Coordinates of C-alpha atoms in Angstrom, one line a residue:
M1 CA 74.2 112.1 -90.3
K2 CA 75.6 109.2 -88.2
D3 CA 75.0 106.7 -91.0
L4 CA 76.9 108.8 -93.5
T5 CA 79.9 109.2 -91.2
Q6 CA 80.1 105.5 -90.7
I7 CA 79.9 104.9 -94.5
F8 CA 82.5 107.4 -95.5
D9 CA 84.9 107.4 -92.5
N10 CA 87.3 105.0 -94.1
A11 CA 86.8 106.1 -97.7
V12 CA 90.0 106.7 -99.6
W13 CA 88.8 110.1 -100.9
P14 CA 88.2 113.2 -98.8
V15 CA 84.6 113.7 -97.6
F16 CA 83.2 116.6 -95.6
I17 CA 79.9 117.6 -94.1
I18 CA 79.5 121.3 -94.0
D19 CA 76.7 123.6 -92.9
E20 CA 75.2 126.7 -94.5
T21 CA 77.9 128.9 -92.9
A22 CA 80.7 126.8 -94.5
A23 CA 81.7 125.4 -91.1
I24 CA 83.0 121.8 -91.3
R25 CA 80.7 119.7 -89.1
W26 CA 82.6 116.5 -89.9
A27 CA 85.4 115.2 -92.1
N28 CA 86.7 111.7 -92.7
K29 CA 90.2 110.4 -92.2
A30 CA 91.3 111.0 -95.8
A31 CA 90.3 114.7 -95.5
A32 CA 92.2 115.1 -92.3
N33 CA 95.3 113.6 -94.0
V34 CA 95.2 115.9 -97.0
F35 CA 94.0 119.2 -95.6
R36 CA 95.0 121.5 -92.7
I37 CA 92.0 120.8 -90.4
E38 CA 91.5 119.6 -86.9
V39 CA 88.1 118.1 -86.7
S40 CA 88.2 117.6 -83.0
K41 CA 88.3 121.4 -82.4
G42 CA 85.2 122.0 -84.3
D43 CA 86.2 125.5 -85.6
N44 CA 87.3 124.6 -89.2
S45 CA 85.8 126.4 -92.1
F46 CA 85.6 125.1 -95.7
N47 CA 86.2 128.7 -96.9
E48 CA 89.8 128.5 -95.4
L49 CA 90.6 125.6 -97.9
W50 CA 89.4 127.6 -100.9
A51 CA 92.2 128.5 -103.3
E52 CA 92.3 132.1 -104.5
D53 CA 92.5 131.3 -108.2
N54 CA 89.1 129.5 -108.4
E55 CA 86.8 131.1 -110.9
M56 CA 84.0 131.3 -108.3
P57 CA 84.7 133.5 -105.3
V58 CA 84.4 131.7 -102.0
E59 CA 81.6 134.1 -100.9
L60 CA 79.4 132.6 -103.7
F61 CA 80.1 128.9 -103.1
I62 CA 77.7 128.1 -100.2
P63 CA 74.8 130.3 -101.6
F64 CA 75.4 128.6 -105.0
I65 CA 75.1 125.1 -103.8
R66 CA 72.3 126.0 -101.3
R67 CA 70.2 127.1 -104.3
G68 CA 70.8 123.8 -106.0
G69 CA 73.7 124.8 -108.2
K70 CA 76.0 122.1 -109.7
L71 CA 79.8 122.5 -110.2
D72 CA 80.7 121.0 -113.5
S73 CA 84.4 121.9 -113.5
P74 CA 87.0 121.0 -110.8
I75 CA 87.8 123.4 -108.0
K76 CA 91.1 123.9 -106.1
L77 CA 91.5 123.5 -102.4
L78 CA 94.6 124.1 -100.3
D79 CA 96.3 121.1 -98.8
K80 CA 98.5 121.0 -95.6
N81 CA 101.3 122.7 -97.5
S82 CA 99.1 125.4 -98.9
K83 CA 99.3 123.9 -102.4
P84 CA 96.3 123.7 -104.6
V85 CA 94.6 120.3 -104.9
E86 CA 92.3 120.1 -107.9
R87 CA 89.3 118.0 -107.5
K88 CA 85.8 117.5 -108.9
L89 CA 83.2 117.9 -106.2
L90 CA 80.0 115.9 -105.7
I91 CA 77.6 117.8 -103.4
S92 CA 74.4 116.6 -101.9
P93 CA 72.1 118.0 -99.1
V94 CA 72.2 116.0 -95.9
K95 CA 69.1 117.4 -94.3
S96 CA 66.9 120.1 -95.8
D97 CA 69.1 123.0 -96.8
D98 CA 71.4 123.5 -93.8
E99 CA 74.0 120.8 -94.2
F100 CA 75.7 119.4 -97.3
L101 CA 77.8 116.4 -98.1
V102 CA 80.9 117.3 -100.1
L103 CA 82.8 114.4 -101.7
L104 CA 86.1 115.0 -103.5
Q105 CA 86.7 112.6 -106.3
I106 CA 90.1 111.0 -106.3
P107 CA 92.7 112.6 -108.7
D108 CA 92.6 109.9 -111.4
I109 CA 88.8 109.7 -111.7
G110 CA 87.6 110.0 -115.3
A111 CA 91.1 109.3 -116.5
D112 CA 91.8 106.8 -119.3
S113 CA 90.9 103.4 -117.9
S114 CA 93.2 101.7 -120.4
K115 CA 96.3 102.9 -118.7
K116 CA 97.7 100.2 -116.5
K117 CA 98.2 101.1 -112.8
T118 CA 100.7 99.1 -111.0
K119 CA 100.4 101.0 -107.7
A120 CA 97.5 102.8 -106.0
E121 CA 98.1 106.6 -105.9
P122 CA 98.4 107.9 -102.4
I123 CA 95.4 110.0 -101.4
N124 CA 97.5 113.0 -100.5
S125 CA 99.3 113.2 -103.8
I126 CA 98.8 116.1 -106.2
P127 CA 98.6 115.6 -110.0
A128 CA 101.9 116.9 -111.5
K129 CA 100.1 119.0 -114.0
I130 CA 98.7 121.3 -111.3
E131 CA 101.5 121.2 -108.7
P132 CA 103.3 124.5 -108.7
G133 CA 107.0 124.2 -109.4
I134 CA 109.7 125.9 -107.4
S135 CA 110.0 128.8 -109.8
Q136 CA 106.2 129.3 -109.7
K137 CA 106.2 129.3 -105.9
Q138 CA 109.1 131.8 -105.8
T139 CA 107.2 134.0 -108.2
L140 CA 104.0 133.8 -106.1
D141 CA 105.9 134.5 -102.9
S142 CA 107.6 137.5 -104.5
A143 CA 104.3 138.8 -105.7
R144 CA 102.8 138.4 -102.2
Q145 CA 105.7 140.2 -100.7
L146 CA 105.4 143.0 -103.2
I147 CA 101.7 143.2 -102.5
R148 CA 102.2 143.5 -98.8
T149 CA 104.6 146.4 -99.3
V150 CA 102.2 148.1 -101.7
V151 CA 99.3 147.6 -99.3
L152 CA 101.3 149.1 -96.4
D153 CA 102.0 152.2 -98.5
F154 CA 98.4 152.3 -99.7
N155 CA 97.0 152.2 -96.1
N156 CA 99.3 154.9 -94.9
A157 CA 98.3 157.2 -97.7
L158 CA 94.6 156.4 -97.4
T159 CA 94.8 157.0 -93.6
T160 CA 96.2 160.5 -94.2
I161 CA 93.5 161.2 -96.9
L162 CA 90.6 159.9 -94.8
G163 CA 91.9 161.5 -91.6
H164 CA 92.2 165.0 -93.0
T165 CA 89.0 164.8 -95.2
T166 CA 86.8 163.6 -92.3
L167 CA 88.2 166.2 -90.0
I168 CA 87.3 169.0 -92.4
L169 CA 83.9 167.4 -93.0
S170 CA 83.2 167.4 -89.2
Q171 CA 83.9 171.2 -89.1
L172 CA 81.7 172.2 -92.1
E173 CA 78.1 173.4 -92.0
P174 CA 75.6 170.8 -93.4
K175 CA 74.9 173.0 -96.5
H176 CA 78.5 174.1 -97.2
K177 CA 79.1 174.2 -100.9
W178 CA 82.3 172.0 -100.6
K179 CA 80.8 169.3 -98.4
R180 CA 79.5 167.2 -101.2
A181 CA 82.8 167.3 -103.0
L182 CA 84.7 166.2 -99.8
M183 CA 82.2 163.4 -99.3
E184 CA 83.0 162.2 -102.8
V185 CA 86.7 162.2 -101.8
E186 CA 85.9 160.2 -98.7
K187 CA 83.8 157.7 -100.7
S188 CA 86.6 157.2 -103.3
A189 CA 89.1 156.7 -100.5
E190 CA 86.9 154.1 -98.8
R191 CA 86.5 152.2 -102.1
V192 CA 90.3 152.1 -102.6
A193 CA 90.6 150.9 -98.9
E194 CA 88.3 148.0 -99.9
I195 CA 90.7 147.1 -102.7
A196 CA 93.7 147.3 -100.4
N197 CA 92.0 145.0 -97.9
E198 CA 91.4 142.4 -100.5
L199 CA 95.0 142.6 -101.6
A200 CA 96.1 142.2 -98.0
T201 CA 94.0 139.1 -97.7
F202 CA 95.5 137.6 -100.8
S203 CA 99.1 138.4 -99.7
H204 CA 98.8 136.1 -96.7
Q205 CA 99.5 132.5 -97.7
E206 CA 97.6 131.1 -94.8
K207 CA 94.0 132.1 -94.3
E208 CA 93.6 133.9 -91.0
S209 CA 90.6 132.9 -88.9
R210 CA 89.2 135.7 -86.9
V211 CA 86.3 136.1 -84.5
L212 CA 83.9 138.6 -85.9
P213 CA 83.2 141.5 -83.5
A214 CA 79.7 142.3 -82.5
G215 CA 78.5 145.6 -83.8
N216 CA 75.6 147.9 -84.7
I217 CA 73.9 147.3 -88.0
N218 CA 72.5 150.8 -87.9
T219 CA 76.0 152.3 -88.2
L220 CA 76.7 150.5 -91.5
I221 CA 73.3 151.4 -93.0
Q222 CA 73.7 155.1 -92.1
R223 CA 77.2 155.2 -93.7
A224 CA 76.0 153.5 -96.8
A225 CA 73.0 155.8 -97.2
E226 CA 75.2 158.9 -96.7
L227 CA 77.2 158.0 -99.8
F228 CA 74.1 158.3 -102.0
Q229 CA 72.5 161.1 -100.2
S230 CA 75.4 163.3 -101.1
T231 CA 75.6 162.5 -104.8
K232 CA 73.8 164.0 -107.8
G233 CA 71.1 162.0 -109.5
P234 CA 67.4 161.5 -109.1
V235 CA 65.5 163.5 -106.5
I236 CA 65.1 160.9 -103.7
E237 CA 63.1 161.2 -100.5
W238 CA 65.0 159.2 -97.8
N239 CA 62.8 157.7 -95.0
M240 CA 64.9 156.0 -92.3
Q241 CA 63.3 154.3 -89.2
L242 CA 66.1 152.6 -87.3
E243 CA 65.7 150.5 -84.2
P244 CA 66.9 152.8 -81.3
R245 CA 68.4 149.9 -79.4
P246 CA 69.4 147.2 -81.9
L247 CA 70.6 143.9 -80.8
A248 CA 74.3 143.2 -81.5
V249 CA 75.1 141.4 -84.7
K250 CA 78.5 139.8 -85.4
F251 CA 79.7 140.9 -88.9
D252 CA 82.6 141.7 -91.2
E253 CA 82.3 145.5 -91.3
A254 CA 83.9 146.0 -94.8
K255 CA 82.0 143.2 -96.6
L256 CA 78.6 143.9 -95.0
Q257 CA 78.8 147.7 -95.6
Q258 CA 79.6 147.0 -99.3
A259 CA 76.6 144.7 -99.5
F260 CA 74.3 147.5 -98.2
I261 CA 76.0 149.9 -100.7
K262 CA 75.2 147.5 -103.6
I263 CA 71.5 147.2 -102.5
L264 CA 71.1 150.9 -102.2
E265 CA 72.9 151.5 -105.5
N266 CA 70.4 149.2 -107.3
S267 CA 67.5 151.2 -105.6
V268 CA 69.0 154.6 -106.7
Q269 CA 69.5 153.3 -110.2
S270 CA 65.9 152.1 -110.5
I271 CA 64.5 155.5 -109.8
P272 CA 64.3 157.5 -113.0
E273 CA 63.8 161.1 -111.8
K274 CA 62.0 161.2 -108.5
G275 CA 61.1 158.7 -105.9
R276 CA 61.5 157.4 -102.3
I277 CA 63.8 155.0 -100.5
S278 CA 62.7 153.7 -97.1
I279 CA 65.1 151.9 -94.7
S280 CA 64.0 150.3 -91.5
T281 CA 65.6 148.1 -88.8
R282 CA 64.0 146.3 -85.9
N283 CA 64.8 143.6 -83.4
L284 CA 63.0 140.3 -83.9
L285 CA 62.6 137.8 -81.1
L286 CA 61.1 134.5 -82.3
K287 CA 59.8 132.0 -79.7
S288 CA 58.8 129.6 -82.5
A289 CA 60.0 129.0 -86.0
K290 CA 58.8 131.3 -88.8
Q291 CA 58.3 130.8 -92.5
E292 CA 58.4 133.7 -94.9
G293 CA 58.4 132.7 -98.5
S294 CA 61.5 130.6 -99.0
I295 CA 63.0 131.8 -95.7
Y296 CA 62.8 129.5 -92.7
L297 CA 63.8 131.1 -89.4
E298 CA 64.6 129.1 -86.3
P299 CA 63.5 130.4 -82.9
G300 CA 66.0 133.0 -81.7
A301 CA 67.0 136.7 -81.9
Y302 CA 67.4 138.5 -85.2
V303 CA 67.9 142.0 -86.5
F304 CA 65.5 142.6 -89.4
V305 CA 66.5 145.1 -92.2
E306 CA 64.1 146.3 -94.8
I307 CA 65.1 148.4 -97.8
S308 CA 62.4 149.4 -100.2
D309 CA 62.1 151.8 -103.1
T310 CA 59.6 153.2 -105.5
G311 CA 61.7 152.5 -108.6
S312 CA 61.0 150.6 -111.8
G313 CA 60.9 147.2 -110.2
I314 CA 62.2 143.9 -111.5
P315 CA 60.6 142.0 -114.4
A316 CA 58.6 138.9 -113.2
E317 CA 60.7 136.6 -115.5
A318 CA 63.9 137.9 -114.1
L319 CA 63.0 137.8 -110.4
P320 CA 63.7 134.1 -109.8
R321 CA 67.2 134.5 -111.2
I322 CA 68.5 137.7 -109.6
F323 CA 70.9 135.8 -107.2
E324 CA 72.5 133.7 -110.0
P325 CA 76.1 134.6 -110.7
F326 CA 76.6 136.4 -114.0
F327 CA 72.9 136.9 -114.6
T328 CA 72.0 140.6 -115.2
T329 CA 69.3 142.7 -116.8
K330 CA 71.7 145.7 -117.0
P331 CA 73.8 146.3 -120.1
N332 CA 77.6 146.2 -119.6
H333 CA 77.3 144.6 -116.1
R334 CA 78.9 141.4 -114.9
G335 CA 75.9 140.2 -113.0
L336 CA 77.8 139.5 -109.8
G337 CA 76.3 142.3 -107.6
L338 CA 73.3 140.6 -106.0
A339 CA 75.0 137.2 -106.1
W340 CA 77.8 138.7 -104.1
V341 CA 75.3 140.3 -101.7
Y342 CA 73.6 136.9 -101.3
G343 CA 76.9 135.3 -100.5
V344 CA 77.8 137.9 -97.9
V345 CA 74.5 137.7 -96.1
S346 CA 74.5 133.9 -96.2
N347 CA 78.1 133.7 -94.8
H348 CA 76.9 135.8 -91.9
G349 CA 74.2 133.2 -91.2
G350 CA 71.5 135.5 -92.5
W351 CA 68.7 135.3 -95.0
I352 CA 67.7 137.6 -97.8
N353 CA 64.5 137.8 -99.8
I354 CA 63.6 140.3 -102.6
S355 CA 60.1 141.0 -103.8
S356 CA 59.2 143.3 -106.7
K357 CA 56.6 144.3 -109.2
P358 CA 57.4 146.1 -112.4
G359 CA 56.6 149.8 -112.0
A360 CA 55.8 149.3 -108.3
G361 CA 59.3 149.2 -106.7
T362 CA 61.4 146.6 -104.9
T363 CA 61.6 145.5 -101.3
V364 CA 64.7 143.8 -99.8
N365 CA 64.2 141.9 -96.5
I366 CA 67.2 140.7 -94.6
Y367 CA 67.4 138.7 -91.3
F368 CA 70.6 138.6 -89.4
P369 CA 71.1 136.3 -86.4
A370 CA 71.7 138.5 -83.3
T371 CA 73.1 138.1 -79.9
D372 CA 70.9 138.5 -76.8
H373 CA 72.3 141.8 -75.7
Y374 CA 72.1 145.4 -77.0
I375 CA 75.1 147.4 -78.2
K376 CA 76.0 151.0 -78.3
D377 CA 77.5 152.6 -81.4
E378 CA 81.3 152.6 -81.3
L379 CA 81.2 156.0 -83.1
I380 CA 80.2 158.9 -81.0
S381 CA 78.4 161.5 -83.1
E382 CA 78.4 164.4 -80.7
P383 CA 81.7 166.4 -81.4
S384 CA 81.8 167.7 -77.8
A385 CA 81.8 164.1 -76.5
L386 CA 85.0 163.4 -78.4
R387 CA 87.1 166.0 -76.7
G388 CA 89.8 165.3 -74.1
D389 CA 92.9 166.7 -72.4
Q390 CA 95.1 163.7 -71.8
T391 CA 98.7 163.3 -73.1
I392 CA 99.1 161.0 -76.1
L393 CA 102.4 159.8 -77.6
I394 CA 102.1 159.0 -81.4
V395 CA 104.7 156.6 -82.8
D396 CA 104.9 156.1 -86.5
D397 CA 107.7 156.2 -89.1
E398 CA 105.5 157.9 -91.6
E399 CA 105.6 161.7 -91.1
L400 CA 102.2 162.1 -92.9
I401 CA 100.5 159.8 -90.4
R402 CA 102.1 161.6 -87.4
T403 CA 101.1 165.0 -88.8
M404 CA 97.5 163.9 -89.5
T405 CA 97.0 162.2 -86.1
H406 CA 98.6 165.2 -84.3
T407 CA 96.3 167.6 -86.2
I408 CA 93.1 165.7 -85.3
L409 CA 93.9 165.0 -81.7
T410 CA 95.1 168.6 -80.9
E411 CA 92.0 170.0 -82.6
Y412 CA 90.0 168.1 -80.0
G413 CA 92.0 169.3 -77.0
Y414 CA 94.5 166.5 -76.5
N415 CA 98.2 167.2 -75.6
V416 CA 100.2 165.3 -78.3
V417 CA 103.9 164.4 -78.6
S418 CA 105.3 162.2 -81.4
A419 CA 108.2 159.9 -82.3
E420 CA 109.3 158.4 -85.6
N421 CA 110.4 155.0 -84.2
G422 CA 110.5 152.9 -81.1
V423 CA 113.9 154.0 -79.9
E424 CA 112.9 157.7 -80.0
A425 CA 109.5 156.8 -78.4
L426 CA 111.2 155.3 -75.4
D427 CA 113.4 158.4 -75.1
V428 CA 110.4 160.7 -75.2
F429 CA 108.6 158.5 -72.7
S430 CA 111.5 158.8 -70.3
R431 CA 111.9 162.5 -70.7
L432 CA 108.2 163.0 -69.8
G433 CA 108.8 160.9 -66.7
G434 CA 106.3 158.3 -67.9
K435 CA 103.5 160.9 -67.7
V436 CA 101.8 159.6 -70.9
D437 CA 98.2 158.6 -70.8
L438 CA 98.1 156.7 -74.1
V439 CA 100.6 155.5 -76.7
I440 CA 99.4 155.1 -80.3
T441 CA 101.9 153.1 -82.2
D442 CA 102.4 151.6 -85.7
L443 CA 103.5 147.9 -85.7
V444 CA 105.9 147.9 -88.6
M445 CA 108.8 150.4 -88.1
P446 CA 112.6 150.4 -88.6
Q447 CA 115.1 150.2 -85.8
M448 CA 112.5 148.9 -83.3
S449 CA 109.2 147.3 -84.3
G450 CA 105.9 148.2 -82.6
R451 CA 105.9 144.8 -81.0
E452 CA 109.3 145.4 -79.3
L453 CA 108.2 148.9 -78.3
I454 CA 105.1 147.5 -76.6
E455 CA 107.2 144.9 -74.7
N456 CA 109.6 147.7 -73.5
L457 CA 106.7 150.0 -72.5
R458 CA 105.0 147.2 -70.6
Q459 CA 108.1 146.7 -68.5
L460 CA 108.4 150.4 -67.8
S461 CA 104.6 150.9 -67.1
P462 CA 102.5 147.7 -67.0
G463 CA 99.2 149.6 -66.8
L464 CA 100.0 152.0 -69.7
R465 CA 97.2 152.3 -72.3
I466 CA 98.4 151.3 -75.8
L467 CA 96.6 151.6 -79.1
C468 CA 98.0 149.6 -82.1
A469 CA 97.3 151.2 -85.5
S470 CA 98.3 149.1 -88.5
G471 CA 97.2 148.1 -91.9
F472 CA 98.0 144.4 -91.4
I473 CA 95.3 141.8 -90.7
H474 CA 95.5 139.9 -87.3
P475 CA 93.6 136.8 -86.3
K476 CA 92.6 138.1 -82.9
P477 CA 90.9 141.4 -81.9
N478 CA 93.6 142.5 -79.4
P479 CA 96.8 140.5 -80.3
Y480 CA 99.1 142.8 -78.3
K481 CA 97.1 143.0 -75.1
G482 CA 95.9 146.4 -76.1
F483 CA 93.4 148.2 -78.4
Y484 CA 93.6 147.9 -82.1
L485 CA 92.7 150.4 -84.9
K486 CA 93.0 149.1 -88.5
K487 CA 94.4 151.5 -91.1
P488 CA 93.0 153.3 -93.0
F489 CA 90.8 155.0 -90.4
T490 CA 88.8 158.2 -90.3
S491 CA 89.1 161.1 -87.8
Q492 CA 85.9 160.0 -86.1
Q493 CA 87.1 156.4 -85.8
L494 CA 90.3 157.6 -84.2
L495 CA 88.6 160.0 -81.8
S496 CA 86.0 157.4 -80.9
K497 CA 88.6 154.7 -80.2
V498 CA 90.6 157.1 -78.1
K499 CA 87.5 158.1 -76.1
Q500 CA 86.6 154.4 -75.7
I501 CA 90.1 153.7 -74.2
F502 CA 89.7 156.6 -71.7
S503 CA 86.2 155.8 -70.7

């Protein structure tokens, strides 16, 4: 790589070297001049430069080029001012398949050579035809502001729906006649929550880098499987053998759970009337490198996931193309499902392999890089373990949220008081003589924001436990020196987080 950096360091066009996780390993001076990157810090991601209006989703870019795909049309990257810079990319592997050279052609490349140029075009200039005008920018900013408002209302409504629904589900007997219907409500609400999350991401002009938390893969798999176990369809025997003490894996919960849902959806759809789906996880500690088909695993710790079914299988001629964007064997499908799954797994540093024979079912093997320590489930499944008797102050300007949170917490033994804004919360806190064990507060409220409330409460009681509950995305896990719960949340997520704070 050293030879390449010497060759391209003073080139007048931007050049990057990125790895298979989209991390920018190196960039030349021209790239640093045009884009918002600080190469010396070593924490830049090529994904953060990706413009939202590219035809190919950013999740598919690395998997696409890793499989030898060629981009024939230009793509758009965001410059230092968050404006799209349209460039044709030239991509070449640096070493094997884990690093790539990305060269951005200069703006006038391929233009009419007969046109006389009296002055060289600065490298950080943007062709006029793609530079958004003031009115376009104002329209986009207005749209983003509208989206933020809509997402806020969405998340508050979804939190209420999910909270009440999951509370009732936790009280019903396993074979209650309404349990399946309520699980369908929960499933629909979670899908809408995914849409709201994507809208929230779009509404932020600057990409927010966040450290992925370490979690338990088993939890995501169990949730995904429950969605299909509760629905009508073919008679399926579910066989789950999950690692009792899985190693911790760093993952984006929403995206990875949707990836598991997509895999299981394909398995369920492949079973005509009756069949079996088997799911297993296990820790894998490699002291030396391992080759499995096209997968090459470096020595280290992994969590291995295997999902197999006894369905119709995949035709032999289609198997090599299943991860290609827009390729599908299903009528009226876009063909982005497995391509998206491949992108999600790859962006987590993982590997996925699918084997299948027509009429003999399909097996999906996934390897996720893991940490060297075990992790407990954040969700506590035993209802009695979720109970408590502490005093909790709920602060939220939405009455539906206050009512829902109050109902859940009092049902599990907590003493709950509430306030509809920060000013009222400080008054309630004073009237109780500061005898409050936990404050659960929204961050966006009239009169006094959640941030201001937290600052005031810290002055009154520096050691007070505070849980921030909000639908906005934050770059750090605990941005307000407290615990954080993202809206929308279920009753179990709320109770588990509260129990975690008091433990």
